[in-house]
Amino acid sequence: MSQLGLGMVHDDPGTGRRRRTGRGAGAVLVALLALVVVAAAVALALRSASGGSVDDYTGDGTGTVSVVVAKGDTVRQIGRTLAAAGVVATEQAFVDAAANDPRSQSIVPGTYQMRSQMSGAAAVALMLDPASRQVVKIAVPEGWRVDRIVAQVVQTTGLSVDEVKGALSRAGTLGLPAYAEGDPEGFLFPATYEFQPGVGADEVVTAMLQRFDQAAQQAGLEAGARRLGLTPLQVVTVASILQIEGDTSDYPKVARVIYNRLAQGMPLQMDSTVNYALGTNNLKLSASDLKTDSPYNTYLNTGLPPGPISAPGDDALHAALHPAKGSWLYFVATDPANHVTEFATTYDQFLALKRKYQANAG
């Protein structure tokens, strides 16, 4: 068969006009593609001319704007938050600036005080400045009692006393260990805590209890208590006494004095426990003070007091679990000004140390 007719254009028998081929439609498509290419080239040229960023403000911005970076936010999510708050012109402006500064990966969750209409680079720099991060810091020193910790939380956060005490009444549901028997005294761990503005009382108490749990785990509290033949509450109670009675270097020896006296059925005779019963912090107690009717008065009662008398730190917990070896039954701060404490085994030795203290005290 002949191939001569293939590919030829035939007349349309209905109109007498020639039928269109696909060549016209193809030309339109080519033209459209050319326009797209030109538009992309123009956009690329504009982007290059602007230094690689799009729709970016210039300068350090004005006014103040608070923004919150949530835990787990990516750089792009942070950029989106900043753009929505009017801090940067676009999400991409921040992302591009962050890509040029490896330190941007260290931006942490929190509330930041920014400015309106900042360049992406200025926003990154400000977020990396610790001064821009708004935090509520609560410092709890070692040896503080619950009432003092409550006052510190109230003063620092603006929460009311009732709010904080309400959270403490719920401590059993916020992480207080069961062996604490419902009393948070001694279990609000001494540390410096950081919170976002507007923090609630439950969050504060939970953080302190979690920090105690961390310290207890690291110290091996429960296993160590079993080794000593004590309960975890008793060990924390011993640690709380050490925290008040001695210097850090003396904790292990003071712990041994406590355990030796307990083993012999002797009253502990610790001024710190009487001070706790009185709600005072006196270095010298009167004869009437020592007769205070309280289970915390270790002059009148043998054994440990019912619970902790302060918030012990890591060193005190460790010493309570690892007392020094020795036969001491007494200790006296013979030179308090220079933090000198001496230990004795017999009562006569104790009296000699007491005279030494009186001579140093003038």
Coordinates of C-alpha atoms in Angstrom, one line a residue:
M1 CA 0.0 0.0 0.0
S2 CA 1.3 3.5 -0.8
Q3 CA 2.4 5.7 2.2
L4 CA 1.8 8.9 0.2
G5 CA -1.3 10.0 2.0
L6 CA -0.1 9.8 5.6
G7 CA 0.5 13.1 7.4
M8 CA -1.3 15.1 4.8
V9 CA -4.0 17.6 5.7
H10 CA -7.4 17.0 4.1
D11 CA -10.1 19.4 3.3
D12 CA -13.1 19.4 5.8
P13 CA -16.0 18.2 3.8
G14 CA -18.5 20.1 5.9
T15 CA -17.0 23.6 5.7
G16 CA -14.5 23.5 2.9
R17 CA -11.9 24.8 5.5
R18 CA -8.8 23.1 6.4
R19 CA -8.8 21.5 9.9
R20 CA -6.4 22.9 12.5
T21 CA -3.5 20.7 13.5
G22 CA -1.9 20.6 17.0
R23 CA 0.8 23.1 15.8
G24 CA -1.2 26.2 17.0
A25 CA -1.9 24.8 20.5
G26 CA 1.8 23.9 20.8
A27 CA 2.8 27.4 20.0
V28 CA 0.6 28.8 22.8
L29 CA 2.0 26.3 25.3
V30 CA 5.6 27.3 24.4
A31 CA 4.7 31.0 24.9
L32 CA 3.2 30.2 28.3
L33 CA 6.3 28.3 29.3
A34 CA 8.5 31.2 28.2
L35 CA 6.5 33.6 30.4
V36 CA 6.9 31.3 33.4
V37 CA 10.6 31.1 32.8
V38 CA 10.9 34.9 32.5
A39 CA 8.8 35.3 35.7
A40 CA 11.0 32.9 37.6
A41 CA 14.2 34.6 36.4
V42 CA 12.8 38.0 37.5
A43 CA 11.9 36.6 40.9
L44 CA 15.4 35.1 41.2
A45 CA 17.0 38.3 40.2
L46 CA 15.0 40.3 42.8
R47 CA 15.9 37.7 45.5
S48 CA 19.5 37.9 44.6
A49 CA 19.4 41.7 44.6
S50 CA 17.9 41.7 48.1
G51 CA 20.7 39.5 49.5
G52 CA 18.9 36.3 49.4
S53 CA 15.9 37.1 51.6
V54 CA 12.4 38.2 50.8
D55 CA 10.2 40.8 52.5
D56 CA 12.6 41.5 55.3
Y57 CA 12.5 44.6 57.6
T58 CA 15.7 46.5 58.2
G59 CA 17.1 47.6 61.5
D60 CA 16.5 46.6 65.1
G61 CA 12.8 47.4 65.4
T62 CA 10.9 49.5 67.9
G63 CA 8.7 49.0 70.9
T64 CA 8.3 45.7 72.8
V65 CA 6.6 42.5 71.8
S66 CA 6.4 39.3 74.0
V67 CA 6.5 36.0 72.1
V68 CA 6.6 32.5 73.5
V69 CA 8.8 29.7 72.1
A70 CA 7.2 26.4 72.9
K71 CA 9.1 23.3 73.7
G72 CA 10.0 21.4 70.5
D73 CA 9.5 24.4 68.2
T74 CA 11.7 24.3 65.1
V75 CA 13.4 27.4 63.6
R76 CA 10.6 27.6 61.1
Q77 CA 7.9 27.5 63.7
I78 CA 9.7 30.2 65.7
G79 CA 9.8 32.3 62.5
R80 CA 6.1 31.7 62.0
T81 CA 5.4 32.9 65.6
L82 CA 7.5 36.0 65.2
A83 CA 5.9 36.9 61.9
A84 CA 2.4 36.5 63.3
A85 CA 3.4 38.9 66.2
G86 CA 4.8 41.5 63.7
V87 CA 8.3 41.0 64.9
V88 CA 9.7 40.0 61.5
A89 CA 8.2 40.6 58.1
T90 CA 8.0 37.0 57.1
E91 CA 8.7 33.6 58.5
Q92 CA 11.3 33.1 55.8
A93 CA 13.2 36.2 56.8
F94 CA 13.9 34.7 60.2
V95 CA 14.6 31.2 58.7
D96 CA 17.2 32.7 56.3
A97 CA 18.9 34.7 59.1
A98 CA 18.9 31.7 61.4
A99 CA 20.6 29.6 58.7
N100 CA 23.4 32.1 58.6
D101 CA 24.0 31.8 62.4
P102 CA 24.7 28.3 63.8
R103 CA 24.0 29.6 67.3
S104 CA 20.3 29.8 66.4
Q105 CA 20.1 26.1 67.2
S106 CA 20.6 26.9 70.9
I107 CA 17.4 29.0 71.2
V108 CA 15.5 27.5 74.1
P109 CA 11.8 27.5 75.0
G110 CA 10.6 30.5 76.9
T111 CA 9.0 33.9 76.7
Y112 CA 11.1 36.5 74.8
Q113 CA 10.9 40.3 74.8
M114 CA 11.3 41.3 71.2
R115 CA 10.6 44.4 69.1
S116 CA 8.3 45.2 66.2
Q117 CA 9.5 45.2 62.6
M118 CA 13.0 43.7 63.2
S119 CA 15.2 42.4 60.5
G120 CA 15.5 38.6 60.6
A121 CA 19.2 38.9 61.6
A122 CA 18.3 41.3 64.4
A123 CA 15.6 39.0 65.7
V124 CA 18.0 36.0 65.7
A125 CA 20.6 38.1 67.6
L126 CA 18.1 39.3 70.2
M127 CA 16.8 35.8 70.8
L128 CA 20.4 34.7 71.5
D129 CA 20.8 37.4 74.1
P130 CA 20.0 35.9 77.5
A131 CA 18.6 39.3 78.6
S132 CA 15.7 39.0 76.2
R133 CA 14.4 35.8 77.7
Q134 CA 11.9 36.5 80.4
V135 CA 12.1 34.0 83.2
V136 CA 10.9 33.8 86.8
K137 CA 13.8 32.6 88.9
I138 CA 13.2 31.0 92.4
A139 CA 16.3 30.4 94.4
V140 CA 15.9 27.9 97.3
P141 CA 19.0 27.7 99.5
E142 CA 19.9 24.5 101.4
G143 CA 18.5 24.3 104.9
W144 CA 15.4 26.4 104.3
R145 CA 12.1 25.3 105.9
V146 CA 8.8 25.1 104.0
D147 CA 7.5 28.3 105.4
R148 CA 10.5 30.3 104.1
I149 CA 10.3 28.6 100.7
V150 CA 6.6 29.6 100.5
A151 CA 7.5 33.2 101.2
Q152 CA 10.2 33.1 98.5
V153 CA 7.8 31.7 95.9
V154 CA 5.2 34.3 96.8
Q155 CA 7.7 37.1 96.5
T156 CA 9.2 35.9 93.3
T157 CA 6.2 34.9 91.3
G158 CA 3.4 37.1 92.6
L159 CA 1.3 34.0 93.6
S160 CA -0.6 34.3 96.8
V161 CA 0.2 32.4 100.0
D162 CA -3.1 30.6 99.7
E163 CA -2.2 29.4 96.2
V164 CA 1.2 28.1 97.2
K165 CA -0.1 26.4 100.4
G166 CA -3.0 25.0 98.3
A167 CA -0.5 23.3 96.0
L168 CA 1.5 22.0 98.9
S169 CA -1.7 20.4 100.3
R170 CA -1.9 18.6 97.0
A171 CA 1.7 17.6 97.1
G172 CA 0.8 13.9 97.2
T173 CA -0.6 14.2 93.7
L174 CA 2.3 16.4 92.5
G175 CA 5.2 14.0 93.1
L176 CA 5.7 13.9 96.9
P177 CA 6.9 10.4 97.7
A178 CA 4.6 8.1 99.7
Y179 CA 7.2 7.7 102.4
A180 CA 7.0 11.4 103.1
E181 CA 3.6 10.7 104.8
G182 CA 2.0 13.7 103.2
D183 CA 4.3 16.4 104.6
P184 CA 6.5 18.3 102.0
E185 CA 8.9 19.6 104.7
G186 CA 12.4 18.5 103.5
F187 CA 11.2 17.4 100.1
L188 CA 11.2 20.8 98.3
F189 CA 14.7 20.4 97.0
P190 CA 17.1 23.4 97.3
A191 CA 18.1 24.6 93.8
T192 CA 17.5 27.6 91.5
Y193 CA 14.4 27.1 89.3
E194 CA 13.4 28.9 86.2
F195 CA 9.8 29.3 85.0
Q196 CA 7.9 31.3 82.4
P197 CA 6.0 34.3 83.6
G198 CA 2.5 33.5 84.9
V199 CA 3.7 30.1 86.3
G200 CA 1.1 28.4 88.5
A201 CA 1.7 27.1 92.1
D202 CA 1.2 23.5 91.1
E203 CA 4.0 23.7 88.5
V204 CA 6.4 25.3 91.0
V205 CA 5.8 22.6 93.6
T206 CA 5.9 19.8 91.1
A207 CA 9.3 21.1 89.8
M208 CA 10.7 21.1 93.3
L209 CA 9.4 17.6 94.1
Q210 CA 10.8 16.2 90.8
R211 CA 14.2 17.7 91.6
F212 CA 14.1 15.9 95.0
D213 CA 13.2 12.7 93.3
Q214 CA 16.2 13.2 90.9
A215 CA 18.5 13.7 93.9
A216 CA 17.1 10.7 95.7
Q217 CA 17.6 8.5 92.7
Q218 CA 21.2 9.7 92.2
A219 CA 22.0 9.1 95.9
G220 CA 20.4 5.7 96.0
L221 CA 18.2 6.8 98.9
E222 CA 15.8 3.9 99.2
A223 CA 18.4 1.2 98.8
G224 CA 20.8 3.1 101.1
A225 CA 18.1 3.4 103.8
R226 CA 17.5 -0.3 103.7
R227 CA 21.2 -0.9 104.1
L228 CA 21.2 1.3 107.3
G229 CA 18.1 -0.3 108.6
L230 CA 16.2 3.0 108.3
T231 CA 13.3 4.2 106.2
P232 CA 13.9 6.8 103.5
L233 CA 12.0 9.4 105.6
Q234 CA 14.4 8.8 108.5
V235 CA 17.4 9.2 106.2
V236 CA 16.0 12.5 104.9
T237 CA 15.3 13.6 108.5
V238 CA 19.0 12.9 109.4
A239 CA 20.1 14.8 106.3
S240 CA 18.0 17.7 107.3
I241 CA 19.6 17.9 110.7
L242 CA 23.1 17.7 109.2
Q243 CA 22.2 20.6 106.9
I244 CA 21.7 22.8 109.9
E245 CA 24.1 21.4 112.5
G246 CA 27.4 21.2 110.6
D247 CA 29.6 22.4 107.8
T248 CA 29.7 20.3 104.7
S249 CA 33.1 18.8 105.5
D250 CA 31.7 17.7 108.9
Y251 CA 28.5 16.1 107.7
P252 CA 29.7 12.5 107.6
K253 CA 31.1 12.7 111.2
V254 CA 28.0 14.4 112.5
A255 CA 25.9 11.7 110.9
R256 CA 28.0 9.1 112.7
V257 CA 27.3 10.9 116.0
I258 CA 23.6 10.7 115.3
Y259 CA 23.7 7.0 114.5
N260 CA 25.9 6.2 117.5
R261 CA 23.5 8.0 119.9
L262 CA 20.5 6.3 118.3
A263 CA 22.2 2.9 118.7
Q264 CA 22.8 3.6 122.4
G265 CA 19.3 4.9 123.1
M266 CA 20.7 8.4 123.9
P267 CA 18.6 11.5 123.1
L268 CA 20.1 13.4 120.2
Q269 CA 20.1 16.7 122.0
M270 CA 20.2 18.8 118.8
D271 CA 19.5 22.5 119.1
S272 CA 18.3 22.5 115.5
T273 CA 15.3 20.3 116.2
V274 CA 14.3 22.5 119.2
N275 CA 14.6 25.6 117.0
Y276 CA 12.3 23.9 114.5
A277 CA 9.7 23.2 117.2
L278 CA 9.9 26.9 118.3
G279 CA 10.0 28.3 114.7
T280 CA 13.2 30.1 115.5
N281 CA 16.9 30.0 114.5
N282 CA 18.6 30.9 117.7
L283 CA 22.3 30.0 118.2
K284 CA 21.8 29.9 122.0
L285 CA 18.7 28.3 123.5
S286 CA 17.5 29.0 127.0
A287 CA 16.8 26.4 129.7
S288 CA 13.1 26.9 129.1
D289 CA 13.5 26.5 125.3
L290 CA 15.0 23.1 126.0
K291 CA 11.9 22.1 127.9
T292 CA 9.6 22.8 124.9
D293 CA 6.9 20.2 124.7
S294 CA 7.2 19.0 121.1
P295 CA 8.0 15.7 119.4
Y296 CA 10.8 17.7 117.7
N297 CA 12.5 18.4 121.0
T298 CA 15.4 15.9 121.0
Y299 CA 16.4 16.9 124.5
L300 CA 13.2 15.4 125.9
N301 CA 12.6 12.6 123.4
T302 CA 14.9 9.8 122.3
G303 CA 15.1 8.8 118.6
L304 CA 14.7 10.9 115.5
P305 CA 12.1 13.7 115.3
P306 CA 8.9 12.8 113.3
G307 CA 10.3 14.2 110.0
P308 CA 12.7 16.6 108.4
I309 CA 13.4 20.0 109.8
S310 CA 14.9 21.6 106.7
A311 CA 15.5 21.1 103.0
P312 CA 18.7 19.0 102.7
G313 CA 21.0 19.2 99.6
D314 CA 23.0 16.6 97.8
D315 CA 26.0 16.6 100.3
A316 CA 23.8 16.2 103.3
L317 CA 21.8 13.3 101.7
H318 CA 25.1 11.6 100.7
A319 CA 26.5 12.0 104.2
A320 CA 23.3 10.6 105.8
L321 CA 23.7 7.5 103.7
H322 CA 27.5 7.2 104.1
P323 CA 28.4 8.2 107.6
A324 CA 32.1 8.3 108.7
K325 CA 33.4 5.5 110.8
G326 CA 34.0 6.4 114.4
S327 CA 32.8 6.1 118.0
W328 CA 32.0 9.8 118.6
L329 CA 29.0 10.7 120.7
Y330 CA 29.4 14.4 120.9
F331 CA 30.4 17.4 118.7
V332 CA 31.0 21.0 119.5
A333 CA 31.5 24.0 117.2
T334 CA 34.6 25.1 119.2
D335 CA 35.3 28.0 116.9
P336 CA 32.2 29.0 115.0
A337 CA 33.8 32.0 113.4
N338 CA 36.3 29.8 111.7
H339 CA 33.9 26.9 111.1
V340 CA 35.9 24.6 113.4
T341 CA 33.9 21.6 114.9
E342 CA 35.5 19.0 117.1
F343 CA 34.3 15.6 118.1
A344 CA 34.4 13.6 121.4
T345 CA 33.7 10.1 122.5
T346 CA 33.4 10.6 126.3
Y347 CA 31.4 13.1 128.3
D348 CA 34.6 14.5 129.9
Q349 CA 36.0 15.1 126.4
F350 CA 32.8 16.9 125.6
L351 CA 33.0 19.1 128.6
A352 CA 36.6 20.1 127.6
L353 CA 35.4 21.0 124.1
K354 CA 32.5 23.0 125.6
R355 CA 35.0 25.0 127.7
K356 CA 37.1 25.6 124.5
Y357 CA 34.0 26.9 122.8
Q358 CA 33.2 29.3 125.7
A359 CA 36.8 30.6 125.7
N360 CA 36.6 31.3 121.9
A361 CA 33.1 32.9 122.2
G362 CA 34.4 35.3 124.8

